[in-house]
PDB file of C-alpha atoms in Angstrom:
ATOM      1  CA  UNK I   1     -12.258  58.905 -67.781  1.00 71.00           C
ATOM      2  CA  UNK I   2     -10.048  56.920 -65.928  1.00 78.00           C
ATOM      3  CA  UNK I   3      -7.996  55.794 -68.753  1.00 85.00           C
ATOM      4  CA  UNK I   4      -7.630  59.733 -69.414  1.00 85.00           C
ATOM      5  CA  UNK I   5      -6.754  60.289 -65.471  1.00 86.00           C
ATOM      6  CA  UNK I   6      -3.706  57.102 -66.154  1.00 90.00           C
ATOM      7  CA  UNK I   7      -2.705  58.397 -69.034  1.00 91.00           C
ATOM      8  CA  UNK I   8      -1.996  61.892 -67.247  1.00 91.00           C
ATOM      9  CA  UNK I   9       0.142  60.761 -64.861  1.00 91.00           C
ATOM     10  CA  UNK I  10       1.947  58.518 -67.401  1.00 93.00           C
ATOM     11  CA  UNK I  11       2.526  61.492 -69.395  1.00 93.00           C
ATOM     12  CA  UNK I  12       4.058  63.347 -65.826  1.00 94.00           C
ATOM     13  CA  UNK I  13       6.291  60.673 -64.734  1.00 95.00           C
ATOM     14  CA  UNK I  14       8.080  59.568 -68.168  1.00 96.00           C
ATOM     15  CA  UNK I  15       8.430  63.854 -68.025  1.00 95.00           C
ATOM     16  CA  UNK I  16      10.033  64.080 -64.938  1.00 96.00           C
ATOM     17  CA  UNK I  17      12.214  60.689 -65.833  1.00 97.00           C
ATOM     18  CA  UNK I  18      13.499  62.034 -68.992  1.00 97.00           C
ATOM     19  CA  UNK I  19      14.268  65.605 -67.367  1.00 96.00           C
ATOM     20  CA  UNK I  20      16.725  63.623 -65.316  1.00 97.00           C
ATOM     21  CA  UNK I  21      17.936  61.819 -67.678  1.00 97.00           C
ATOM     22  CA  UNK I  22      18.878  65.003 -69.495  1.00 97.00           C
ATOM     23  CA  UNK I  23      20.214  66.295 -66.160  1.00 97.00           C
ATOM     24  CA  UNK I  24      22.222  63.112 -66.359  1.00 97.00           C
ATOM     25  CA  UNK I  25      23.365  62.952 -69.557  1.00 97.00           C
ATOM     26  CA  UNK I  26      24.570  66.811 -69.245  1.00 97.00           C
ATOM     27  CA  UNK I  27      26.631  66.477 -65.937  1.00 95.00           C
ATOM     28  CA  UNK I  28      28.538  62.864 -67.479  1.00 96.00           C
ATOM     29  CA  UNK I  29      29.695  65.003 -70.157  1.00 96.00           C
ATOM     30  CA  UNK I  30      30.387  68.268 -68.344  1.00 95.00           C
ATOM     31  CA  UNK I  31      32.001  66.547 -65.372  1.00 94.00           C
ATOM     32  CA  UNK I  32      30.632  67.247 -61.787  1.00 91.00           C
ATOM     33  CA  UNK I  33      33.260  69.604 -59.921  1.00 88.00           C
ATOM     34  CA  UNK I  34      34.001  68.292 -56.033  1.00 82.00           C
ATOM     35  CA  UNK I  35      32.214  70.025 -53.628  1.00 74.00           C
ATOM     36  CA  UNK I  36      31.760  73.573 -54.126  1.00 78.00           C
ATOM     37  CA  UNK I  37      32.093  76.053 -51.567  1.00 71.00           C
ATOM     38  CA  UNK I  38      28.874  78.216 -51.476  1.00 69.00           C
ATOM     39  CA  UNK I  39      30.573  81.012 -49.111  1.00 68.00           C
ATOM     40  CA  UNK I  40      28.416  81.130 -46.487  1.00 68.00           C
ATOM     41  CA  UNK I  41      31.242  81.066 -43.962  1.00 72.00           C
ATOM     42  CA  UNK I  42      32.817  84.003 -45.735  1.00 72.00           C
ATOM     43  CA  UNK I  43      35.038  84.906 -48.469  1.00 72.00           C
ATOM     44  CA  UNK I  44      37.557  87.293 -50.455  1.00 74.00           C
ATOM     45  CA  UNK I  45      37.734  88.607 -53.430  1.00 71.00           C
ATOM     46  CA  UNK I  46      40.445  91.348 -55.282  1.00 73.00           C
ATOM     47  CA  UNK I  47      39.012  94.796 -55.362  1.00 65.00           C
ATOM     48  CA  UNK I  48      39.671  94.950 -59.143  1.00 63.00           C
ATOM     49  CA  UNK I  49      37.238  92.210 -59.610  1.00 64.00           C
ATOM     50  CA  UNK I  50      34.445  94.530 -59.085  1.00 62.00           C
ATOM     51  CA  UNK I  51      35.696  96.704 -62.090  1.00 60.00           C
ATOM     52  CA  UNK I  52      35.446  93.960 -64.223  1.00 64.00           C
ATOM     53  CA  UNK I  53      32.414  94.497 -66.553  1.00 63.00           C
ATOM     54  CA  UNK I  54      29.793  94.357 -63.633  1.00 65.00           C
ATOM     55  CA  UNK I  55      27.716  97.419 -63.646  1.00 65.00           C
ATOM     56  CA  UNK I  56      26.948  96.880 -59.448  1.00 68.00           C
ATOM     57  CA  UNK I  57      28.699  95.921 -56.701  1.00 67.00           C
ATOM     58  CA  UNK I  58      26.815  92.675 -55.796  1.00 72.00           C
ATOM     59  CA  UNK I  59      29.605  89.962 -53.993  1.00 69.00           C
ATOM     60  CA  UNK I  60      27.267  87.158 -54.503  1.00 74.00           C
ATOM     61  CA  UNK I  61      28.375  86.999 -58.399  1.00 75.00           C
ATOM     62  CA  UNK I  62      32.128  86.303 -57.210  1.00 74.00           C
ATOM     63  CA  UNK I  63      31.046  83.942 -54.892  1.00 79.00           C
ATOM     64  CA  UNK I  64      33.185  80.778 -54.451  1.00 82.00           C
ATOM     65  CA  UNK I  65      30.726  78.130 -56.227  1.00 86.00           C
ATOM     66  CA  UNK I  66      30.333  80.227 -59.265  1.00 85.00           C
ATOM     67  CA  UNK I  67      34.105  80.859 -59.562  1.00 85.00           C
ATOM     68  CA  UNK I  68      34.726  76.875 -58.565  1.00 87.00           C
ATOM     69  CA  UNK I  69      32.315  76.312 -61.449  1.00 91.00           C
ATOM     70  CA  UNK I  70      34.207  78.698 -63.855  1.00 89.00           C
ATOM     71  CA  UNK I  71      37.711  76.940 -62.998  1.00 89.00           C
ATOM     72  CA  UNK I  72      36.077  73.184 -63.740  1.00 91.00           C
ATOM     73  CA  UNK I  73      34.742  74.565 -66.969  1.00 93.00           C
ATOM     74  CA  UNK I  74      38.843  75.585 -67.823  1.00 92.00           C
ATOM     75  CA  UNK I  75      40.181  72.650 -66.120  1.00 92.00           C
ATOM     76  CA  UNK I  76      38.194  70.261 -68.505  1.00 93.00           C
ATOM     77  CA  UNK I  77      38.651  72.319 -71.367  1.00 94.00           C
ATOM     78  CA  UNK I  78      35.195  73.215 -72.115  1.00 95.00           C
ATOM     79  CA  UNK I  79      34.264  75.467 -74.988  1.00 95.00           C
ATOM     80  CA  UNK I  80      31.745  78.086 -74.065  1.00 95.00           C
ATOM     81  CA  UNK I  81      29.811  80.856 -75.462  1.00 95.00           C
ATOM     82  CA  UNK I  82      27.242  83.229 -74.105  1.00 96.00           C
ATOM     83  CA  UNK I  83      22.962  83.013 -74.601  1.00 96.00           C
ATOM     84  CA  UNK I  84      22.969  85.437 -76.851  1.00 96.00           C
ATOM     85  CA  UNK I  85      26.461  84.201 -79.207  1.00 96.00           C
ATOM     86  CA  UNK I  86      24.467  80.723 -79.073  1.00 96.00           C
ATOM     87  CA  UNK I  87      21.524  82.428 -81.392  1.00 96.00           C
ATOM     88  CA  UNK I  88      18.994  83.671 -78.971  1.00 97.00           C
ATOM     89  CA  UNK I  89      17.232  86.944 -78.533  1.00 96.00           C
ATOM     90  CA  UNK I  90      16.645  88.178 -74.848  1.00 96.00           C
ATOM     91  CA  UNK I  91      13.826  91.047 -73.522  1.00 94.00           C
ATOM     92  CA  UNK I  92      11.791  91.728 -71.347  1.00 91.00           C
ATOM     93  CA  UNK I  93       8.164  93.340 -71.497  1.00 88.00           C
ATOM     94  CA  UNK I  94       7.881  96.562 -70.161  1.00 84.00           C
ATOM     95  CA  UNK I  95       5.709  96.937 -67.235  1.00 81.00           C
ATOM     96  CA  UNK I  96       1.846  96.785 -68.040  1.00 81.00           C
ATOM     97  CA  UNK I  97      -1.355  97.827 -66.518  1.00 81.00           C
ATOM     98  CA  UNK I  98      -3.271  94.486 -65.385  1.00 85.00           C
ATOM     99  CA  UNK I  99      -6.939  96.166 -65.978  1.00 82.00           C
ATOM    100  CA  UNK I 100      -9.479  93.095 -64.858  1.00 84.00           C
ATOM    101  CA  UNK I 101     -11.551  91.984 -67.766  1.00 84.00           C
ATOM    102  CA  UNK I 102     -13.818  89.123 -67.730  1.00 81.00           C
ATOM    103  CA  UNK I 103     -13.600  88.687 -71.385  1.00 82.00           C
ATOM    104  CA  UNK I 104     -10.074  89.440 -71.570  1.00 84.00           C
ATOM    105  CA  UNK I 105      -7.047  87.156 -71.899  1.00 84.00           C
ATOM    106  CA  UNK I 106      -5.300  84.882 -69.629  1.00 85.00           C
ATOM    107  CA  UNK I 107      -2.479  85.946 -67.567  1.00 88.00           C
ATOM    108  CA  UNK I 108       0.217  83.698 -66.700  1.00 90.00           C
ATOM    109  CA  UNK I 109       2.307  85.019 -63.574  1.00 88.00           C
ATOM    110  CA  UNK I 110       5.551  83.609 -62.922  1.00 88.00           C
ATOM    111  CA  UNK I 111       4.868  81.587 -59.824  1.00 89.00           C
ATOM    112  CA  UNK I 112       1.995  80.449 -62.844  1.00 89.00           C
ATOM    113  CA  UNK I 113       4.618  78.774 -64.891  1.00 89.00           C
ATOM    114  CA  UNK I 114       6.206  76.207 -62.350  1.00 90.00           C
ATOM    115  CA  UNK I 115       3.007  74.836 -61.171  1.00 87.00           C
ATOM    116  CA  UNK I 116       1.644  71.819 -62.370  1.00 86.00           C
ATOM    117  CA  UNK I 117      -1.816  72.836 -64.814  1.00 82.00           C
ATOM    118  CA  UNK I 118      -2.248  76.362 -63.065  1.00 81.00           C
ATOM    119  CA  UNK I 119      -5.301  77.459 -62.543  1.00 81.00           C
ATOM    120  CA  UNK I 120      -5.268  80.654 -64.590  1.00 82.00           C
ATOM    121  CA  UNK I 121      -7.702  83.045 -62.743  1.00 78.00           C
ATOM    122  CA  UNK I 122      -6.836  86.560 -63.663  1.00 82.00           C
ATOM    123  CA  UNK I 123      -7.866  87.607 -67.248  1.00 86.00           C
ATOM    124  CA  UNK I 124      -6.736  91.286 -67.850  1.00 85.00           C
ATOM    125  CA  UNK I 125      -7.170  93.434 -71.035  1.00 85.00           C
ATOM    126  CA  UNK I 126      -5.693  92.824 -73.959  1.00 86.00           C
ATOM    127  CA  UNK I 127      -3.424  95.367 -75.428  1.00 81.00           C
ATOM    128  CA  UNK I 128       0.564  95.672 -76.729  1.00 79.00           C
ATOM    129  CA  UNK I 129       1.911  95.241 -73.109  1.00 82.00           C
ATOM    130  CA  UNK I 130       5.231  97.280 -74.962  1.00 81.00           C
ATOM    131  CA  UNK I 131       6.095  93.459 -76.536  1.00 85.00           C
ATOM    132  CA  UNK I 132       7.005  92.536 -79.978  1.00 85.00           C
ATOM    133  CA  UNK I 133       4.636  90.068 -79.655  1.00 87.00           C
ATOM    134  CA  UNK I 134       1.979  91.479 -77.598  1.00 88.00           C
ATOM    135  CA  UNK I 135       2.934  90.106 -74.134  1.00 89.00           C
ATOM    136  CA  UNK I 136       2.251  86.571 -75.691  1.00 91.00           C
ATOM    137  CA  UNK I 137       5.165  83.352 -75.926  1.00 92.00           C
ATOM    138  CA  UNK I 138       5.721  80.959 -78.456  1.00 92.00           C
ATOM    139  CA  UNK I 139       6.198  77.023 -77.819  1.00 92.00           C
ATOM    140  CA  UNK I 140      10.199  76.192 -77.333  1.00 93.00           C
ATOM    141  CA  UNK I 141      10.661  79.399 -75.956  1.00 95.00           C
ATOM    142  CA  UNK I 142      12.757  79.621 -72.504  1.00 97.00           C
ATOM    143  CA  UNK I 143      11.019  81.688 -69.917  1.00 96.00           C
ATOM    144  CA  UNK I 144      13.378  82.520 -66.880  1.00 96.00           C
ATOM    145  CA  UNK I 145      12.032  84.300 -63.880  1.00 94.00           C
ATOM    146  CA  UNK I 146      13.584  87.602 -63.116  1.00 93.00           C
ATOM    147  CA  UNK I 147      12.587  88.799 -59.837  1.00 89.00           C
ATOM    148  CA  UNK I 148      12.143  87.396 -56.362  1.00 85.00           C
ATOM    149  CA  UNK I 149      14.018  86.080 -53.920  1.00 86.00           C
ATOM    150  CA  UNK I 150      17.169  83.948 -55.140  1.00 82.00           C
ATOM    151  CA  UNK I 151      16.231  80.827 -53.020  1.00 84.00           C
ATOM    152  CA  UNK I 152      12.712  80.982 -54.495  1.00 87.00           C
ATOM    153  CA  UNK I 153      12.278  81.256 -58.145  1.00 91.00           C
ATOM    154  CA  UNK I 154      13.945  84.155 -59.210  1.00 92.00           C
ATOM    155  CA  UNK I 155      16.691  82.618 -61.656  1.00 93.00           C
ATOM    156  CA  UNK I 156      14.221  79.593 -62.254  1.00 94.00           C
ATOM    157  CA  UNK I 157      12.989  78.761 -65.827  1.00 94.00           C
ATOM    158  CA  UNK I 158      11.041  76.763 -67.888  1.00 95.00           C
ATOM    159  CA  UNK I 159      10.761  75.174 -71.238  1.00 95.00           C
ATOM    160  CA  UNK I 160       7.643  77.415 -73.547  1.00 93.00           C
ATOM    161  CA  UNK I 161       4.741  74.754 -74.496  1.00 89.00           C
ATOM    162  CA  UNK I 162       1.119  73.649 -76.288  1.00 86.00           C
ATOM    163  CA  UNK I 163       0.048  75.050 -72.790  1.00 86.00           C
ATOM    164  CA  UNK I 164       1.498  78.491 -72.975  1.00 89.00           C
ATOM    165  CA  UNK I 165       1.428  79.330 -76.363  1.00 87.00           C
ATOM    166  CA  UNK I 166      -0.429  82.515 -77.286  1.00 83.00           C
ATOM    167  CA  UNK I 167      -1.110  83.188 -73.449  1.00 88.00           C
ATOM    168  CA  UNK I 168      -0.056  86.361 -72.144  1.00 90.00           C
ATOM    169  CA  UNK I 169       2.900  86.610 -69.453  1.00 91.00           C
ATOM    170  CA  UNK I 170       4.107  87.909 -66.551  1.00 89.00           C
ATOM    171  CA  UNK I 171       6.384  91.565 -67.563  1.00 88.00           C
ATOM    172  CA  UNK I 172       8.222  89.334 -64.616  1.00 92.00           C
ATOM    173  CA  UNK I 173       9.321  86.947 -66.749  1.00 94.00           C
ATOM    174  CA  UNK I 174      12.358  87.240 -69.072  1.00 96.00           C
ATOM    175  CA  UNK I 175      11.831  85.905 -73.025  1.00 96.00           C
ATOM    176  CA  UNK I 176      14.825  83.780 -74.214  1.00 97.00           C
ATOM    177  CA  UNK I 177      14.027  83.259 -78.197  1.00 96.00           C
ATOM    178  CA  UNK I 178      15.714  81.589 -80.562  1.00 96.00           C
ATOM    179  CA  UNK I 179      16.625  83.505 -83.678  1.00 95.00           C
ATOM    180  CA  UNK I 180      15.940  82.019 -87.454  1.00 91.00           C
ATOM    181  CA  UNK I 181      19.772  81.341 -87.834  1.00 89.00           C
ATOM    182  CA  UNK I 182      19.971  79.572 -84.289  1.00 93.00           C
ATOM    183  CA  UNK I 183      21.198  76.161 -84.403  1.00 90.00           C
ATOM    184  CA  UNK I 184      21.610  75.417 -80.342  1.00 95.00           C
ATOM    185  CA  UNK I 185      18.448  73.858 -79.371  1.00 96.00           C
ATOM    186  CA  UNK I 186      16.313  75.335 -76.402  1.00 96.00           C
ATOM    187  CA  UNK I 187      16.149  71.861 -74.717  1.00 97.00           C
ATOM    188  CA  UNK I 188      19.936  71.722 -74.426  1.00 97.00           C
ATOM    189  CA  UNK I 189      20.198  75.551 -73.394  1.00 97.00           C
ATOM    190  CA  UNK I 190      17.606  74.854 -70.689  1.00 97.00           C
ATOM    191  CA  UNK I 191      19.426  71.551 -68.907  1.00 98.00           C
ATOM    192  CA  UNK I 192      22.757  73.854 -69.221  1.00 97.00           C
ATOM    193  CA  UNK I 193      21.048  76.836 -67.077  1.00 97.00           C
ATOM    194  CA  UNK I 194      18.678  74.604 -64.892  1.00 96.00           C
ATOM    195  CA  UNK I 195      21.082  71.847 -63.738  1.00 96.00           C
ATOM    196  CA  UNK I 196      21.076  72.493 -60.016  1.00 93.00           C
ATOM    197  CA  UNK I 197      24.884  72.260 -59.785  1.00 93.00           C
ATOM    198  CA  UNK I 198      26.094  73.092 -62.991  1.00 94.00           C
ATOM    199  CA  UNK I 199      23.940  75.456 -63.968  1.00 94.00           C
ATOM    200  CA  UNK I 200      21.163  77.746 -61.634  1.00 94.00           C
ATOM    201  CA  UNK I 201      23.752  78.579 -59.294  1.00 92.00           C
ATOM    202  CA  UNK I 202      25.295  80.591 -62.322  1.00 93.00           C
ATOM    203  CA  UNK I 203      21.987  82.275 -63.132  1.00 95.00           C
ATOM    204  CA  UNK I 204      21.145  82.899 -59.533  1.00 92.00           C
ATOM    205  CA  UNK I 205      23.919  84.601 -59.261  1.00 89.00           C
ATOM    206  CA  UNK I 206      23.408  87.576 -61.446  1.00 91.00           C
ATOM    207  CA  UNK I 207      20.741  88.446 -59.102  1.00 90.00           C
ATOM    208  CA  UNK I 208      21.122  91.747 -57.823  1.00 87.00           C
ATOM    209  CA  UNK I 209      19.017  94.265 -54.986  1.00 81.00           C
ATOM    210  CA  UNK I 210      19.025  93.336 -51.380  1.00 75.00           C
ATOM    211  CA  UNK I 211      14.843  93.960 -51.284  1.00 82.00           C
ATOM    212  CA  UNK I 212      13.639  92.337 -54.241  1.00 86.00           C
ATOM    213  CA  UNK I 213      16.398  90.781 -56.382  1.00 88.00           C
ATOM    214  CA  UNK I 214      16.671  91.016 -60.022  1.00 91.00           C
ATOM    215  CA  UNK I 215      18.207  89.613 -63.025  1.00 93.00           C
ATOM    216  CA  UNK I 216      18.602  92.243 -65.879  1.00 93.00           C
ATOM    217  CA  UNK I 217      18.190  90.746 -69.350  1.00 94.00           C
ATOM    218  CA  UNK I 218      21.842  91.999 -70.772  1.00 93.00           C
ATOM    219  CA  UNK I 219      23.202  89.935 -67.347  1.00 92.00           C
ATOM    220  CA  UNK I 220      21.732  86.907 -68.719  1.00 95.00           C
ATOM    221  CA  UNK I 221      22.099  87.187 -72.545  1.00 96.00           C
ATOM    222  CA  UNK I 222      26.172  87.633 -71.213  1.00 94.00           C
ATOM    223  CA  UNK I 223      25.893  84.338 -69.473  1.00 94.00           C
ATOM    224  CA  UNK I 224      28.636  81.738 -70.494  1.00 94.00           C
ATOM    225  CA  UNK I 225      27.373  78.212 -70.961  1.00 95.00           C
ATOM    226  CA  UNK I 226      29.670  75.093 -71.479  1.00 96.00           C
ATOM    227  CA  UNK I 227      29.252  73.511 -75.120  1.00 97.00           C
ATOM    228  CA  UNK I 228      29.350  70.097 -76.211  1.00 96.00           C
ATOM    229  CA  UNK I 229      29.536  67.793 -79.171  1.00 96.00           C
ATOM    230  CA  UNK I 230      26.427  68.585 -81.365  1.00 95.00           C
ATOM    231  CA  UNK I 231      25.494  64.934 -81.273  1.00 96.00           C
ATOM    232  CA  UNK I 232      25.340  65.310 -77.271  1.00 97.00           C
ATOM    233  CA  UNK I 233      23.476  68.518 -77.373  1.00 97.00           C
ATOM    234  CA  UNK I 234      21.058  67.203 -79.524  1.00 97.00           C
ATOM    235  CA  UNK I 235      20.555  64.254 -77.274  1.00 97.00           C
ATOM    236  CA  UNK I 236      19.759  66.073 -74.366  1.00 97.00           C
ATOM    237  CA  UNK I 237      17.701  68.560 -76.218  1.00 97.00           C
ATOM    238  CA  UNK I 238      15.532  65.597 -77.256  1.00 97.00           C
ATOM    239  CA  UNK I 239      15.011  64.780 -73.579  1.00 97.00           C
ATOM    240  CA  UNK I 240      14.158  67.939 -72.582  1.00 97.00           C
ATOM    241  CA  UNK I 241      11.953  68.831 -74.883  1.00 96.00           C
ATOM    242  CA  UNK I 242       9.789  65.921 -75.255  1.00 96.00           C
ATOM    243  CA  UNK I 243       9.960  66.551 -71.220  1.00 95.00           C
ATOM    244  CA  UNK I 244       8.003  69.726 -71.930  1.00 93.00           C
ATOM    245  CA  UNK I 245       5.644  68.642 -74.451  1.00 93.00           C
ATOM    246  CA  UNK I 246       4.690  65.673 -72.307  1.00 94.00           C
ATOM    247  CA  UNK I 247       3.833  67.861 -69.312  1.00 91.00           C
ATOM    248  CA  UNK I 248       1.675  70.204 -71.897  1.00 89.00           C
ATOM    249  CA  UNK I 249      -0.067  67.293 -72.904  1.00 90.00           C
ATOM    250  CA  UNK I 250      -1.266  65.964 -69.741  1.00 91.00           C
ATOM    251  CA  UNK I 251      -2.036  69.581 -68.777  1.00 87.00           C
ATOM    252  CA  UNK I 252      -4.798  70.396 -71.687  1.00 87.00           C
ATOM    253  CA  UNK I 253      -5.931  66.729 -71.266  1.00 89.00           C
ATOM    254  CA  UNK I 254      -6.600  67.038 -67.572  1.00 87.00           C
ATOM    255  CA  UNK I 255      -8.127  70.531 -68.507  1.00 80.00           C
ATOM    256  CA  UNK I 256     -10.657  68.907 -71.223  1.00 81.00           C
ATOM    257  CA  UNK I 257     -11.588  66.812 -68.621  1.00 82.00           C
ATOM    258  CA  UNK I 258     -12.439  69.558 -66.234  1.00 73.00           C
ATOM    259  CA  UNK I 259     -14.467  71.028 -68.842  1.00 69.00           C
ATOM    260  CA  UNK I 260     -16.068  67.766 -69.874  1.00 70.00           C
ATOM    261  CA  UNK I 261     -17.264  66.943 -65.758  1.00 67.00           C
ATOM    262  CA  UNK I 262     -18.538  70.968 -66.169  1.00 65.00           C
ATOM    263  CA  UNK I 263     -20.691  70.654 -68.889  1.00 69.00           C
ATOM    264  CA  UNK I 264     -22.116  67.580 -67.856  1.00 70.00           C
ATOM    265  CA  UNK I 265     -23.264  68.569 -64.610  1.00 71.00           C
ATOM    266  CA  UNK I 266     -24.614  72.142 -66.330  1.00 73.00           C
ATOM    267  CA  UNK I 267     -26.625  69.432 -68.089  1.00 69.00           C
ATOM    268  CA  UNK I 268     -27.798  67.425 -64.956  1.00 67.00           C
ATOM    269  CA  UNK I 269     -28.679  70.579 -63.096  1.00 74.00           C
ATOM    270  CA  UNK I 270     -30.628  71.558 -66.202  1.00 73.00           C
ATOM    271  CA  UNK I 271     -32.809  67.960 -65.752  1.00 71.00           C
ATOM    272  CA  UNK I 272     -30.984  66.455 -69.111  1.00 70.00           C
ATOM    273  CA  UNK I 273     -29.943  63.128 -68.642  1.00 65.00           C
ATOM    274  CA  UNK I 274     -29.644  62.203 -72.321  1.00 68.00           C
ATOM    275  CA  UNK I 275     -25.815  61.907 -72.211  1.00 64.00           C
ATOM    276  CA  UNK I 276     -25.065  61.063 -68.906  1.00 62.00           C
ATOM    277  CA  UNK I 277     -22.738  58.148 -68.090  1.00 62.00           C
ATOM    278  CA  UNK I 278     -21.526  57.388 -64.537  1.00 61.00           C
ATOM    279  CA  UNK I 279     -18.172  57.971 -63.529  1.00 53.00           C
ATOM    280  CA  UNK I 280     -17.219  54.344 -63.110  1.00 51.00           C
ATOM    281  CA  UNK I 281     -18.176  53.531 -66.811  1.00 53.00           C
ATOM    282  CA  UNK I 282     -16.706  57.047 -68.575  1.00 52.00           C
TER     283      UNK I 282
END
């Protein structure tokens, strides 16, 4: 047992070090832009802007660190193209009854998905949830939260794993697939919308309501994201997604182990000592 409890938080570490490598990797080639302005003093915009395409009148998507983000992109020359142009399909559940059921299946809400092994308490009952694929996800997925508040996780997302395949999720949660025909990886896509410079303050921008903000799926699907060399994609793709599948594995592992300590003390209580082995020698 305590080579399994090592090996878990081997698995976590060498996933958070290659996350920032990725991170790493992404802003050498992108180019970090000097210090942004993040308007909290103030700032102006043209009137017209607001007729540009945007279906609300929200200033915080003209603010000055998404437009000083937008000029760097030009300035180095960057190639871009939107979520959706990059080979990805975008939706959203609609909203679903959660009707407690014991037998049911396991919900995954969004605050759910950035915790480390969640403990999954609500089961609901299972039905279409008005989703394609019944309200489930699919390992190498991208899951982005839609709704909060912008300095929590609304606009946060996460790479789809062995954890949360075939689990149902959150109507909260936006599904970013990738089509048959895509050929930019999900790894890359998700270091180009997570990076906290060059990327989430992009997606936290589309963010709209004063109450509870929102991100609408056709927003995001719009969003323009720099491209690179396929080489360099590919290498930060790697990163990131070995990232994920590490933190899935120590997940299910530390859950096994959970359910191993379980049925051995149901076995102990029960006066069967047959299999026991102490702690210090499992």
């Amino acid at each position: 047992m305590q080579e399994q409890a090592l090996r878990i938080l081997d698995d976590r570490n060498k996933a958070v070090a290659l996350m920032r490598e990725a991170e790493r990797l992404y802003e050498t080639a992108v180019g970090l832009p000097k210090a942004l302005d993040a308007g909290e003093a103030g700032f102006t915009v043209k009137a017209s802007a607001f007729m540009s395409g945007r279906r609300r009148l929200e200033g915080v998507f003209h603010n000055p660190t998404v437009r000083g983000l937008q000029s760097h992109f030009r300035a180095r020359k960057l190639t871009t193209s939107s979520i959706a142009d990059a080979g990805y399909d975008l939706w959203l559940p609609t909203r679903f009854r959660r009707i407690p059921a014991e037998e049911g299946v396991e919900l995954v809400g969004s605050a759910d998905l950035f915790e480390i092994n969640p403990d999954l308490e609500k089961r609901i009952a299972d039905g279409g949830f008005g989703d394609r694929n019944s309200g489930r996800v699919k390992k190498g997925w991208l899951l982005l939260a839609r709704s909060g508040q912008t300095y929590g996780l609304n606009g946060t997302l996460v790479i789809a794993n062995q954890f949360h395949e075939g689990k149902v999720v959150s109507d909260h949660v936006i599904r970013i697939a990738p089509r048959d025909n895509c050929k930019t990886r999900a790894g890359y896509l998700y270091v180009a919308l997570s990076h906290p410079v060059l990327g989430r303050p992009m997606v936290k921008s589309l963010a709209y309501g004063s109450s509870i903000p929102e991100i609408d799926v056709v927003d995001i699907a719009a969003l323009e994201i720099p491209r690179l060399a396929p080489k360099a994609e590919d290498q930060i793709a790697e990163m990131a997604e070995c990232a994920a599948s590490l933190f899935a594995s120590a997940d299910l592992l530390e859950n096994q182990m959970g359910a191993n300590v379980d049925e051995m003390l149901s076995q102990l209580l029960a006066g069967d000592w047959t299999n026991f082995v102490p702690f210090a020698e499992a």
